[in-house]
Tab-separated table of C-alpha atoms in Angstrom:
chain	number	residue	atom	x	y	z
R	361	UNK	CA	78.156	-105.660	26.891
R	362	UNK	CA	74.140	-106.068	27.235
R	363	UNK	CA	73.818	-103.184	29.243
R	364	UNK	CA	75.885	-101.208	26.551
R	365	UNK	CA	73.351	-102.169	23.789
R	366	UNK	CA	70.386	-101.545	25.919
R	367	UNK	CA	71.816	-97.980	26.378
R	368	UNK	CA	72.267	-97.359	22.688
R	369	UNK	CA	68.781	-98.523	21.584
R	370	UNK	CA	67.105	-96.187	24.600
R	371	UNK	CA	69.152	-93.338	22.837
R	372	UNK	CA	68.106	-94.284	19.555
R	373	UNK	CA	64.341	-94.312	20.475
R	374	UNK	CA	64.622	-90.906	22.015
R	375	UNK	CA	66.024	-89.444	19.105
R	376	UNK	CA	63.274	-91.183	16.731
R	377	UNK	CA	60.622	-89.917	18.864
R	378	UNK	CA	61.878	-86.364	19.219
R	379	UNK	CA	62.367	-86.227	15.573
R	380	UNK	CA	58.917	-87.409	14.724
R	381	UNK	CA	57.287	-85.142	17.202
R	382	UNK	CA	59.259	-82.196	15.710
R	383	UNK	CA	58.329	-83.180	12.362
R	384	UNK	CA	54.574	-83.598	13.368
R	385	UNK	CA	54.570	-80.128	15.126
R	386	UNK	CA	55.966	-78.628	12.050
R	387	UNK	CA	53.317	-79.988	9.879
R	388	UNK	CA	50.453	-79.008	12.284
R	389	UNK	CA	51.944	-75.365	12.366
R	390	UNK	CA	51.980	-75.111	8.809
R	391	UNK	CA	48.585	-76.105	8.459
R	392	UNK	CA	47.167	-74.203	11.426
R	393	UNK	CA	48.986	-70.822	9.987
R	394	UNK	CA	46.462	-68.530	7.847
R	395	UNK	CA	47.469	-68.064	4.327
R	396	UNK	CA	49.031	-64.975	3.764
R	397	UNK	CA	47.924	-62.771	1.059
R	398	UNK	CA	50.148	-61.378	-1.890
R	399	UNK	CA	51.790	-58.055	-0.500
R	400	UNK	CA	50.721	-56.249	-3.866
R	401	UNK	CA	47.169	-57.561	-3.855
R	402	UNK	CA	44.350	-56.675	-1.492
R	403	UNK	CA	41.366	-58.734	-2.388
R	404	UNK	CA	38.895	-56.368	-0.099
R	405	UNK	CA	40.408	-53.281	-1.078
R	406	UNK	CA	39.943	-54.387	-4.809
R	407	UNK	CA	36.340	-55.071	-4.253
R	408	UNK	CA	35.826	-51.983	-2.258
R	409	UNK	CA	37.150	-50.005	-5.404
R	410	UNK	CA	35.032	-51.988	-7.842
R	411	UNK	CA	31.921	-51.258	-5.648
R	412	UNK	CA	32.678	-47.552	-5.313
R	413	UNK	CA	33.309	-47.507	-9.089
R	414	UNK	CA	30.047	-49.049	-9.640
R	415	UNK	CA	28.168	-46.727	-7.395
R	416	UNK	CA	29.973	-43.603	-9.038
R	417	UNK	CA	28.614	-44.589	-12.442
R	418	UNK	CA	25.178	-45.263	-11.130
R	419	UNK	CA	25.147	-41.650	-9.723
R	420	UNK	CA	26.524	-40.021	-12.792
R	421	UNK	CA	23.957	-42.032	-14.954
R	422	UNK	CA	20.982	-40.899	-12.778
R	423	UNK	CA	22.433	-37.578	-12.782
R	424	UNK	CA	21.927	-37.214	-16.716
R	425	UNK	CA	18.944	-39.218	-16.790
R	426	UNK	CA	16.951	-36.701	-14.558
R	427	UNK	CA	16.564	-32.855	-15.380
R	428	UNK	CA	15.825	-31.499	-12.153
R	429	UNK	CA	17.651	-28.247	-10.370
R	430	UNK	CA	19.869	-30.539	-8.374
R	431	UNK	CA	20.696	-32.913	-11.403
R	432	UNK	CA	21.490	-30.135	-13.603
R	433	UNK	CA	23.935	-28.610	-11.245
R	434	UNK	CA	25.722	-32.221	-11.064
R	435	UNK	CA	25.741	-32.325	-14.904
R	436	UNK	CA	27.412	-29.078	-15.217
R	437	UNK	CA	30.034	-30.061	-12.661
R	438	UNK	CA	30.782	-33.047	-14.376
R	439	UNK	CA	31.204	-31.597	-17.809
R	440	UNK	CA	33.172	-28.925	-16.465
R	441	UNK	CA	35.538	-31.766	-14.771
R	442	UNK	CA	35.851	-33.686	-18.357
R	443	UNK	CA	36.096	-30.663	-20.610
R	444	UNK	CA	39.091	-29.169	-18.723
R	445	UNK	CA	42.061	-30.306	-20.657
R	446	UNK	CA	45.041	-31.880	-18.770
R	447	UNK	CA	48.202	-29.227	-19.365
R	448	UNK	CA	50.472	-31.696	-20.938
R	449	UNK	CA	53.039	-29.620	-22.252
R	450	UNK	CA	53.060	-27.463	-19.202
R	451	UNK	CA	53.289	-30.691	-17.053
R	452	UNK	CA	56.134	-31.899	-18.983
R	453	UNK	CA	58.036	-28.585	-18.570
R	454	UNK	CA	57.675	-28.731	-14.676
R	455	UNK	CA	58.926	-32.358	-14.604
R	456	UNK	CA	62.238	-31.281	-16.639
R	457	UNK	CA	62.395	-28.322	-14.394
R	458	UNK	CA	62.309	-30.297	-11.087
R	459	UNK	CA	63.644	-33.533	-12.024
R	460	UNK	CA	66.004	-32.878	-15.077
R	461	UNK	CA	64.562	-35.741	-17.307
R	462	UNK	CA	61.830	-36.283	-19.535
R	463	UNK	CA	58.740	-38.382	-18.738
R	464	UNK	CA	58.719	-41.492	-20.472
R	465	UNK	CA	55.167	-40.204	-22.220
R	466	UNK	CA	57.046	-37.885	-24.273
R	467	UNK	CA	59.871	-39.406	-26.953
R	468	UNK	CA	63.178	-37.925	-26.152
R	469	UNK	CA	63.894	-36.987	-29.890
R	470	UNK	CA	60.459	-34.883	-30.278
R	471	UNK	CA	61.571	-33.212	-26.839
R	472	UNK	CA	64.811	-32.367	-28.023
R	473	UNK	CA	62.966	-30.729	-31.270
R	474	UNK	CA	60.585	-28.909	-29.361
R	475	UNK	CA	62.893	-27.509	-27.173
R	476	UNK	CA	65.295	-26.123	-30.228
R	477	UNK	CA	62.075	-24.866	-31.868
R	478	UNK	CA	60.947	-22.917	-28.528
R	479	UNK	CA	64.426	-21.275	-28.422
R	480	UNK	CA	64.379	-20.165	-31.853
R	481	UNK	CA	60.610	-18.793	-31.508
R	482	UNK	CA	58.095	-18.184	-28.887
R	483	UNK	CA	55.560	-16.722	-31.479
R	484	UNK	CA	52.865	-17.854	-33.506
R	485	UNK	CA	53.230	-18.182	-37.222
R	486	UNK	CA	50.456	-17.483	-39.943
R	487	UNK	CA	48.749	-20.956	-40.194
R	488	UNK	CA	47.905	-20.315	-43.900
R	489	UNK	CA	48.246	-17.150	-46.275
R	490	UNK	CA	45.060	-15.193	-46.484
R	491	UNK	CA	43.009	-12.049	-44.971
R	492	UNK	CA	40.705	-11.554	-42.212
R	493	UNK	CA	37.061	-12.380	-43.393
R	494	UNK	CA	35.531	-12.217	-40.036
R	495	UNK	CA	37.002	-10.315	-36.999
R	496	UNK	CA	37.243	-11.503	-33.316
R	497	UNK	CA	34.785	-8.642	-32.210
R	498	UNK	CA	32.063	-10.493	-34.480
R	499	UNK	CA	32.131	-13.711	-32.183
R	500	UNK	CA	34.485	-12.885	-29.379
R	501	UNK	CA	36.418	-16.115	-29.779
R	502	UNK	CA	38.291	-16.228	-32.756
R	503	UNK	CA	38.482	-15.054	-36.545
R	504	UNK	CA	37.763	-16.444	-40.121
R	505	UNK	CA	40.642	-16.237	-42.499
R	506	UNK	CA	39.602	-16.293	-46.142
R	507	UNK	CA	42.359	-17.863	-48.488
R	508	UNK	CA	42.891	-19.544	-51.876
R	509	UNK	CA	41.147	-22.953	-52.767
R	510	UNK	CA	42.431	-25.918	-51.471
R	511	UNK	CA	44.947	-24.128	-49.093
R	512	UNK	CA	46.869	-26.260	-46.421
R	513	UNK	CA	46.266	-25.030	-42.795
R	514	UNK	CA	49.432	-25.443	-40.774
R	515	UNK	CA	50.371	-25.015	-37.048
R	516	UNK	CA	51.104	-21.808	-35.859
R	517	UNK	CA	53.105	-23.354	-32.978
R	518	UNK	CA	54.747	-26.307	-31.972
R	519	UNK	CA	52.449	-28.399	-29.104
R	520	UNK	CA	50.372	-31.408	-28.399
R	521	UNK	CA	47.282	-32.335	-29.726
R	522	UNK	CA	44.186	-32.521	-27.331
R	523	UNK	CA	41.525	-32.501	-29.972
R	524	UNK	CA	40.951	-33.532	-33.369
R	525	UNK	CA	37.369	-33.994	-34.745
R	526	UNK	CA	34.132	-32.497	-35.399
R	527	UNK	CA	32.583	-29.750	-33.353
R	528	UNK	CA	29.139	-28.442	-33.483
R	529	UNK	CA	30.079	-24.700	-34.288
R	530	UNK	CA	33.366	-25.127	-36.260
R	531	UNK	CA	33.151	-28.257	-38.045
R	532	UNK	CA	36.305	-30.263	-38.195
R	533	UNK	CA	38.404	-29.001	-35.481
R	534	UNK	CA	42.172	-29.467	-34.283
R	535	UNK	CA	43.280	-27.953	-31.119
R	536	UNK	CA	46.789	-27.694	-29.988
R	537	UNK	CA	48.191	-27.142	-26.499
R	538	UNK	CA	51.348	-25.369	-26.101
R	539	UNK	CA	54.241	-25.439	-23.485
R	540	UNK	CA	52.795	-21.745	-22.193
R	541	UNK	CA	49.664	-23.392	-21.513
R	542	UNK	CA	48.164	-21.444	-24.421
R	543	UNK	CA	45.870	-23.339	-27.133
R	544	UNK	CA	45.541	-22.583	-30.748
R	545	UNK	CA	42.336	-23.762	-32.572
R	546	UNK	CA	41.878	-24.675	-36.314
R	547	UNK	CA	38.255	-25.064	-37.198
R	548	UNK	CA	35.935	-25.185	-40.268
R	549	UNK	CA	38.479	-27.232	-42.000
R	550	UNK	CA	37.419	-29.488	-45.260
R	551	UNK	CA	39.525	-32.301	-43.636
R	552	UNK	CA	42.121	-33.517	-40.941
R	553	UNK	CA	44.917	-34.740	-42.350
R	554	UNK	CA	45.374	-38.525	-41.340
R	555	UNK	CA	48.571	-38.156	-39.551
R	556	UNK	CA	46.999	-35.862	-37.006
R	557	UNK	CA	46.463	-38.278	-33.966
R	558	UNK	CA	45.038	-37.367	-30.328
R	559	UNK	CA	48.118	-36.772	-27.885
R	560	UNK	CA	50.771	-36.540	-30.629
R	561	UNK	CA	53.314	-33.788	-30.526
R	562	UNK	CA	53.430	-31.518	-33.608
R	563	UNK	CA	56.179	-29.114	-34.552
R	564	UNK	CA	55.238	-25.399	-35.991
R	565	UNK	CA	54.232	-25.807	-39.584
R	566	UNK	CA	53.008	-29.241	-39.492
R	567	UNK	CA	49.973	-29.862	-41.819
R	568	UNK	CA	46.546	-30.420	-40.135
R	569	UNK	CA	44.487	-30.203	-42.837
R	570	UNK	CA	42.697	-28.420	-45.758
R	571	UNK	CA	40.620	-25.254	-45.750
R	572	UNK	CA	36.761	-25.405	-46.309
R	573	UNK	CA	35.176	-23.807	-49.723
R	574	UNK	CA	33.512	-20.337	-49.328
R	575	UNK	CA	29.936	-20.194	-50.322
R	576	UNK	CA	30.717	-18.886	-53.791
R	577	UNK	CA	33.390	-21.934	-54.334
R	578	UNK	CA	35.807	-19.303	-55.539
R	579	UNK	CA	38.022	-19.346	-52.210
R	580	UNK	CA	38.581	-20.951	-48.782
R	581	UNK	CA	38.167	-20.242	-45.451
R	582	UNK	CA	38.873	-21.667	-41.809
R	583	UNK	CA	38.495	-20.726	-38.367
R	584	UNK	CA	41.465	-19.552	-36.064
R	585	UNK	CA	41.766	-18.759	-32.320
R	586	UNK	CA	43.867	-18.628	-29.894
R	587	UNK	CA	43.139	-19.462	-25.793
R	588	UNK	CA	45.089	-17.943	-22.910
R	589	UNK	CA	44.249	-18.600	-19.270
R	590	UNK	CA	40.883	-20.066	-20.068
R	591	UNK	CA	39.536	-17.206	-22.268
R	592	UNK	CA	40.120	-16.618	-25.929
R	593	UNK	CA	42.123	-13.585	-27.010
R	594	UNK	CA	42.070	-11.834	-30.557
R	595	UNK	CA	44.809	-13.632	-32.854
R	596	UNK	CA	44.953	-10.550	-34.840
R	597	UNK	CA	47.012	-8.868	-32.019
R	598	UNK	CA	49.420	-11.768	-31.819
R	599	UNK	CA	50.030	-12.774	-35.528
R	600	UNK	CA	50.305	-10.285	-38.428
R	601	UNK	CA	47.593	-11.371	-40.779
R	602	UNK	CA	46.649	-9.010	-43.528
Protein backbone atom coordinates (compact mmCIF):
# COMPACT_ATOMS: atom_id res chain seq x y z
CA UNK A 1 0.00 0.00 0.00
CA UNK A 2 2.87 2.30 0.83
CA UNK A 3 4.55 1.52 -2.48
CA UNK A 4 1.33 2.28 -4.34
CA UNK A 5 1.01 5.69 -2.63
CA UNK A 6 4.64 6.50 -3.46
CA UNK A 7 4.02 5.72 -7.13
CA UNK A 8 0.96 8.00 -7.26
CA UNK A 9 2.87 10.88 -5.59
CA UNK A 10 5.77 10.40 -8.02
CA UNK A 11 3.47 10.50 -11.07
CA UNK A 12 1.62 13.58 -9.80
CA UNK A 13 4.92 15.34 -9.16
CA UNK A 14 6.10 14.65 -12.71
CA UNK A 15 2.84 15.96 -14.19
CA UNK A 16 3.07 19.18 -12.14
CA UNK A 17 6.68 19.73 -13.15
CA UNK A 18 5.97 19.10 -16.84
CA UNK A 19 2.90 21.37 -16.76
CA UNK A 20 4.72 24.21 -15.09
CA UNK A 21 7.72 23.78 -17.39
CA UNK A 22 5.48 24.01 -20.49
CA UNK A 23 3.70 27.07 -19.09
CA UNK A 24 6.92 28.90 -18.30
CA UNK A 25 8.32 27.92 -21.72
CA UNK A 26 5.23 29.38 -23.47
CA UNK A 27 5.55 32.57 -21.43
CA UNK A 28 9.19 32.92 -22.41
CA UNK A 29 8.39 32.24 -26.05
CA UNK A 30 5.59 34.84 -26.10
CA UNK A 31 7.85 37.42 -24.48
CA UNK A 32 10.77 36.73 -26.83
CA UNK A 33 8.60 36.71 -29.96
CA UNK A 34 8.90 40.11 -31.77
CA UNK A 35 5.82 42.27 -32.00
CA UNK A 36 4.23 41.99 -35.46
CA UNK A 37 2.99 45.12 -37.21
CA UNK A 38 -0.50 45.40 -38.65
CA UNK A 39 -0.63 44.01 -42.24
CA UNK A 40 -2.35 47.20 -43.48
CA UNK A 41 0.01 49.59 -41.76
CA UNK A 42 3.71 49.82 -42.52
CA UNK A 43 5.35 52.43 -40.34
CA UNK A 44 8.60 52.58 -42.33
CA UNK A 45 6.80 52.91 -45.67
CA UNK A 46 4.61 55.71 -44.31
CA UNK A 47 7.62 57.60 -42.96
CA UNK A 48 9.34 57.28 -46.34
CA UNK A 49 6.22 58.61 -48.11
CA UNK A 50 6.00 61.57 -45.72
CA UNK A 51 9.69 62.36 -46.22
CA UNK A 52 9.33 62.12 -50.01
CA UNK A 53 6.27 64.43 -49.93
CA UNK A 54 8.16 67.02 -47.88
CA UNK A 55 11.17 66.88 -50.23
CA UNK A 56 8.89 67.19 -53.29
CA UNK A 57 7.09 70.17 -51.71
CA UNK A 58 10.42 71.89 -51.02
CA UNK A 59 11.66 71.26 -54.58
CA UNK A 60 8.47 72.77 -56.06
CA UNK A 61 8.75 75.75 -53.70
CA UNK A 62 12.39 76.36 -54.70
CA UNK A 63 11.49 76.02 -58.41
CA UNK A 64 8.88 78.79 -58.14
CA UNK A 65 11.07 80.95 -55.88
CA UNK A 66 13.89 81.23 -58.43
CA UNK A 67 13.65 82.32 -62.05
CA UNK A 68 16.70 80.92 -63.85
CA UNK A 69 16.64 78.86 -67.04
CA UNK A 70 16.30 75.50 -65.29
CA UNK A 71 13.57 76.52 -62.86
CA UNK A 72 11.50 78.24 -65.56
CA UNK A 73 11.33 74.94 -67.46
CA UNK A 74 10.31 73.16 -64.25
CA UNK A 75 7.61 75.78 -63.61
CA UNK A 76 6.17 75.26 -67.10
CA UNK A 77 6.08 71.50 -66.58
CA UNK A 78 4.34 71.77 -63.18
CA UNK A 79 1.78 74.25 -64.53
CA UNK A 80 1.07 71.96 -67.48
CA UNK A 81 0.48 68.96 -65.16
CA UNK A 82 -1.96 70.87 -62.96
CA UNK A 83 -3.79 72.64 -65.77
CA UNK A 84 -4.32 69.52 -67.90
CA UNK A 85 -7.77 68.53 -66.67
CA UNK A 86 -8.77 64.93 -65.95
CA UNK A 87 -11.40 63.64 -68.36
CA UNK A 88 -14.17 62.75 -65.88
CA UNK A 89 -16.92 62.20 -68.44
CA UNK A 90 -14.72 60.15 -70.77
CA UNK A 91 -13.42 58.03 -67.86
CA UNK A 92 -16.99 57.30 -66.80
CA UNK A 93 -17.90 56.09 -70.30
CA UNK A 94 -14.79 53.88 -70.48
CA UNK A 95 -15.55 52.34 -67.08
CA UNK A 96 -19.13 51.52 -68.04
CA UNK A 97 -18.00 50.03 -71.34
CA UNK A 98 -15.44 47.78 -69.64
CA UNK A 99 -17.24 46.83 -66.43
CA UNK A 100 -20.91 47.57 -67.09
CA UNK A 101 -21.53 49.40 -63.81
CA UNK A 102 -21.27 53.12 -63.04
CA UNK A 103 -18.56 54.46 -60.76
CA UNK A 104 -19.73 55.35 -57.26
CA UNK A 105 -18.43 58.87 -57.95
CA UNK A 106 -21.27 59.49 -60.41
CA UNK A 107 -24.87 59.36 -59.05
CA UNK A 108 -26.88 56.62 -60.78
CA UNK A 109 -29.97 58.76 -61.49
CA UNK A 110 -27.89 61.50 -63.11
CA UNK A 111 -25.99 58.99 -65.22
CA UNK A 112 -29.28 57.62 -66.56
CA UNK A 113 -30.49 61.16 -67.38
CA UNK A 114 -27.20 61.92 -69.11
CA UNK A 115 -27.43 58.75 -71.20
CA UNK A 116 -30.98 59.59 -72.34
CA UNK A 117 -29.97 63.18 -73.15
CA UNK A 118 -26.99 62.06 -75.22
CA UNK A 119 -29.11 59.50 -77.10
CA UNK A 120 -31.53 62.27 -78.12
CA UNK A 121 -28.89 64.79 -79.20
CA UNK A 122 -25.14 64.87 -79.52
CA UNK A 123 -24.99 68.45 -80.82
CA UNK A 124 -24.52 71.72 -78.98
CA UNK A 125 -27.53 73.91 -78.27
CA UNK A 126 -27.47 77.72 -78.32
CA UNK A 127 -26.51 78.90 -74.80
CA UNK A 128 -28.40 82.21 -75.21
CA UNK A 129 -30.30 83.96 -78.00
CA UNK A 130 -28.25 86.62 -79.74
CA UNK A 131 -25.91 87.38 -82.60
CA UNK A 132 -22.15 87.09 -83.06
CA UNK A 133 -20.55 90.34 -81.95
CA UNK A 134 -16.92 89.20 -82.24
CA UNK A 135 -15.96 86.34 -84.59
CA UNK A 136 -13.63 83.41 -83.95
CA UNK A 137 -11.04 84.83 -86.35
CA UNK A 138 -10.65 87.88 -84.10
CA UNK A 139 -9.03 85.96 -81.24
CA UNK A 140 -8.73 82.34 -82.41
CA UNK A 141 -10.27 80.91 -79.25
CA UNK A 142 -13.96 81.76 -79.13
CA UNK A 143 -16.69 84.20 -80.04
CA UNK A 144 -18.51 87.00 -78.25
CA UNK A 145 -22.31 86.83 -78.49
CA UNK A 146 -24.43 89.95 -78.10
CA UNK A 147 -27.77 89.41 -76.34
CA UNK A 148 -30.53 91.32 -74.64
CA UNK A 149 -29.95 92.75 -71.16
CA UNK A 150 -30.08 90.39 -68.17
CA UNK A 151 -30.21 87.31 -70.42
CA UNK A 152 -29.52 83.90 -68.85
CA UNK A 153 -26.65 81.79 -70.19
CA UNK A 154 -27.41 78.04 -70.28
CA UNK A 155 -25.33 74.93 -70.87
CA UNK A 156 -25.07 74.06 -74.55
CA UNK A 157 -24.52 70.36 -73.79
CA UNK A 158 -24.63 68.09 -70.74
CA UNK A 159 -21.41 67.34 -68.88
CA UNK A 160 -19.33 67.93 -65.75
CA UNK A 161 -18.23 71.31 -64.42
CA UNK A 162 -14.42 71.40 -64.31
CA UNK A 163 -14.05 75.13 -63.68
CA UNK A 164 -16.26 77.80 -62.11
CA UNK A 165 -14.58 81.04 -61.15
CA UNK A 166 -12.85 84.16 -62.42
CA UNK A 167 -10.33 84.10 -65.27
CA UNK A 168 -8.01 86.96 -66.11
CA UNK A 169 -9.11 87.24 -69.76
CA UNK A 170 -12.78 86.28 -69.51
CA UNK A 171 -14.01 87.32 -66.05
CA UNK A 172 -16.53 84.98 -64.46
CA UNK A 173 -16.21 81.74 -66.41
CA UNK A 174 -17.70 78.22 -66.35
CA UNK A 175 -16.06 75.33 -68.20
CA UNK A 176 -18.00 72.12 -68.84
CA UNK A 177 -16.41 68.85 -69.89
CA UNK A 178 -18.46 66.52 -72.10
CA UNK A 179 -18.42 62.74 -72.63
CA UNK A 180 -16.79 63.12 -76.08
CA UNK A 181 -13.85 64.90 -74.36
CA UNK A 182 -14.85 68.29 -75.74
CA UNK A 183 -15.23 71.34 -73.51
CA UNK A 184 -17.58 74.30 -73.70
CA UNK A 185 -16.49 77.63 -72.17
CA UNK A 186 -18.90 80.34 -70.98
CA UNK A 187 -17.07 83.53 -70.03
CA UNK A 188 -17.53 87.24 -69.47
CA UNK A 189 -20.53 86.51 -67.24
CA UNK A 190 -21.95 89.09 -64.87
CA UNK A 191 -22.40 86.36 -62.26
CA UNK A 192 -22.31 82.58 -61.82
CA UNK A 193 -25.39 80.88 -60.45
CA UNK A 194 -24.96 79.70 -56.84
CA UNK A 195 -26.09 76.19 -57.78
CA UNK A 196 -23.05 75.73 -60.04
CA UNK A 197 -20.51 73.65 -58.12
CA UNK A 198 -17.20 72.19 -59.25
CA UNK A 199 -17.41 68.60 -60.62
CA UNK A 200 -21.22 68.57 -60.52
CA UNK A 201 -23.07 67.07 -63.47
CA UNK A 202 -25.30 69.49 -65.38
CA UNK A 203 -27.81 68.78 -68.11
CA UNK A 204 -28.15 70.71 -71.34
CA UNK A 205 -30.15 73.89 -70.71
CA UNK A 206 -29.03 74.36 -67.09
CA UNK A 207 -28.71 78.03 -66.07
CA UNK A 208 -25.07 78.99 -65.48
CA UNK A 209 -25.41 82.72 -64.89
CA UNK A 210 -26.24 86.06 -66.50
CA UNK A 211 -24.60 87.93 -69.35
CA UNK A 212 -22.53 91.00 -68.59
CA UNK A 213 -23.63 94.44 -69.78
CA UNK A 214 -22.21 96.00 -72.94
CA UNK A 215 -20.41 99.35 -72.71
CA UNK A 216 -23.49 101.37 -73.67
CA UNK A 217 -25.63 99.44 -71.18
CA UNK A 218 -28.30 98.74 -73.80
CA UNK A 219 -27.48 95.08 -74.40
CA UNK A 220 -25.67 92.11 -72.90
CA UNK A 221 -22.78 89.93 -74.05
CA UNK A 222 -20.83 86.81 -73.13
CA UNK A 223 -17.88 84.79 -74.36
CA UNK A 224 -18.44 81.29 -75.75
CA UNK A 225 -15.82 78.77 -76.89
CA UNK A 226 -15.54 75.07 -77.72
CA UNK A 227 -12.34 73.15 -77.10
CA UNK A 228 -11.66 69.89 -78.94
CA UNK A 229 -8.47 67.78 -78.74
CA UNK A 230 -6.77 70.57 -76.72
CA UNK A 231 -7.46 73.13 -79.48
CA UNK A 232 -10.26 75.66 -79.85
CA UNK A 233 -12.67 75.40 -82.78
CA UNK A 234 -15.09 77.94 -84.25
CA UNK A 235 -18.44 77.58 -82.38
CA UNK A 236 -20.25 79.12 -85.36
CA UNK A 237 -19.47 75.95 -87.34
CA UNK A 238 -21.03 73.75 -84.66
CA UNK A 239 -23.99 75.88 -83.51
CA UNK A 240 -26.41 77.81 -85.66
CA UNK A 241 -25.95 81.35 -84.31
CA UNK A 242 -27.30 84.38 -86.20
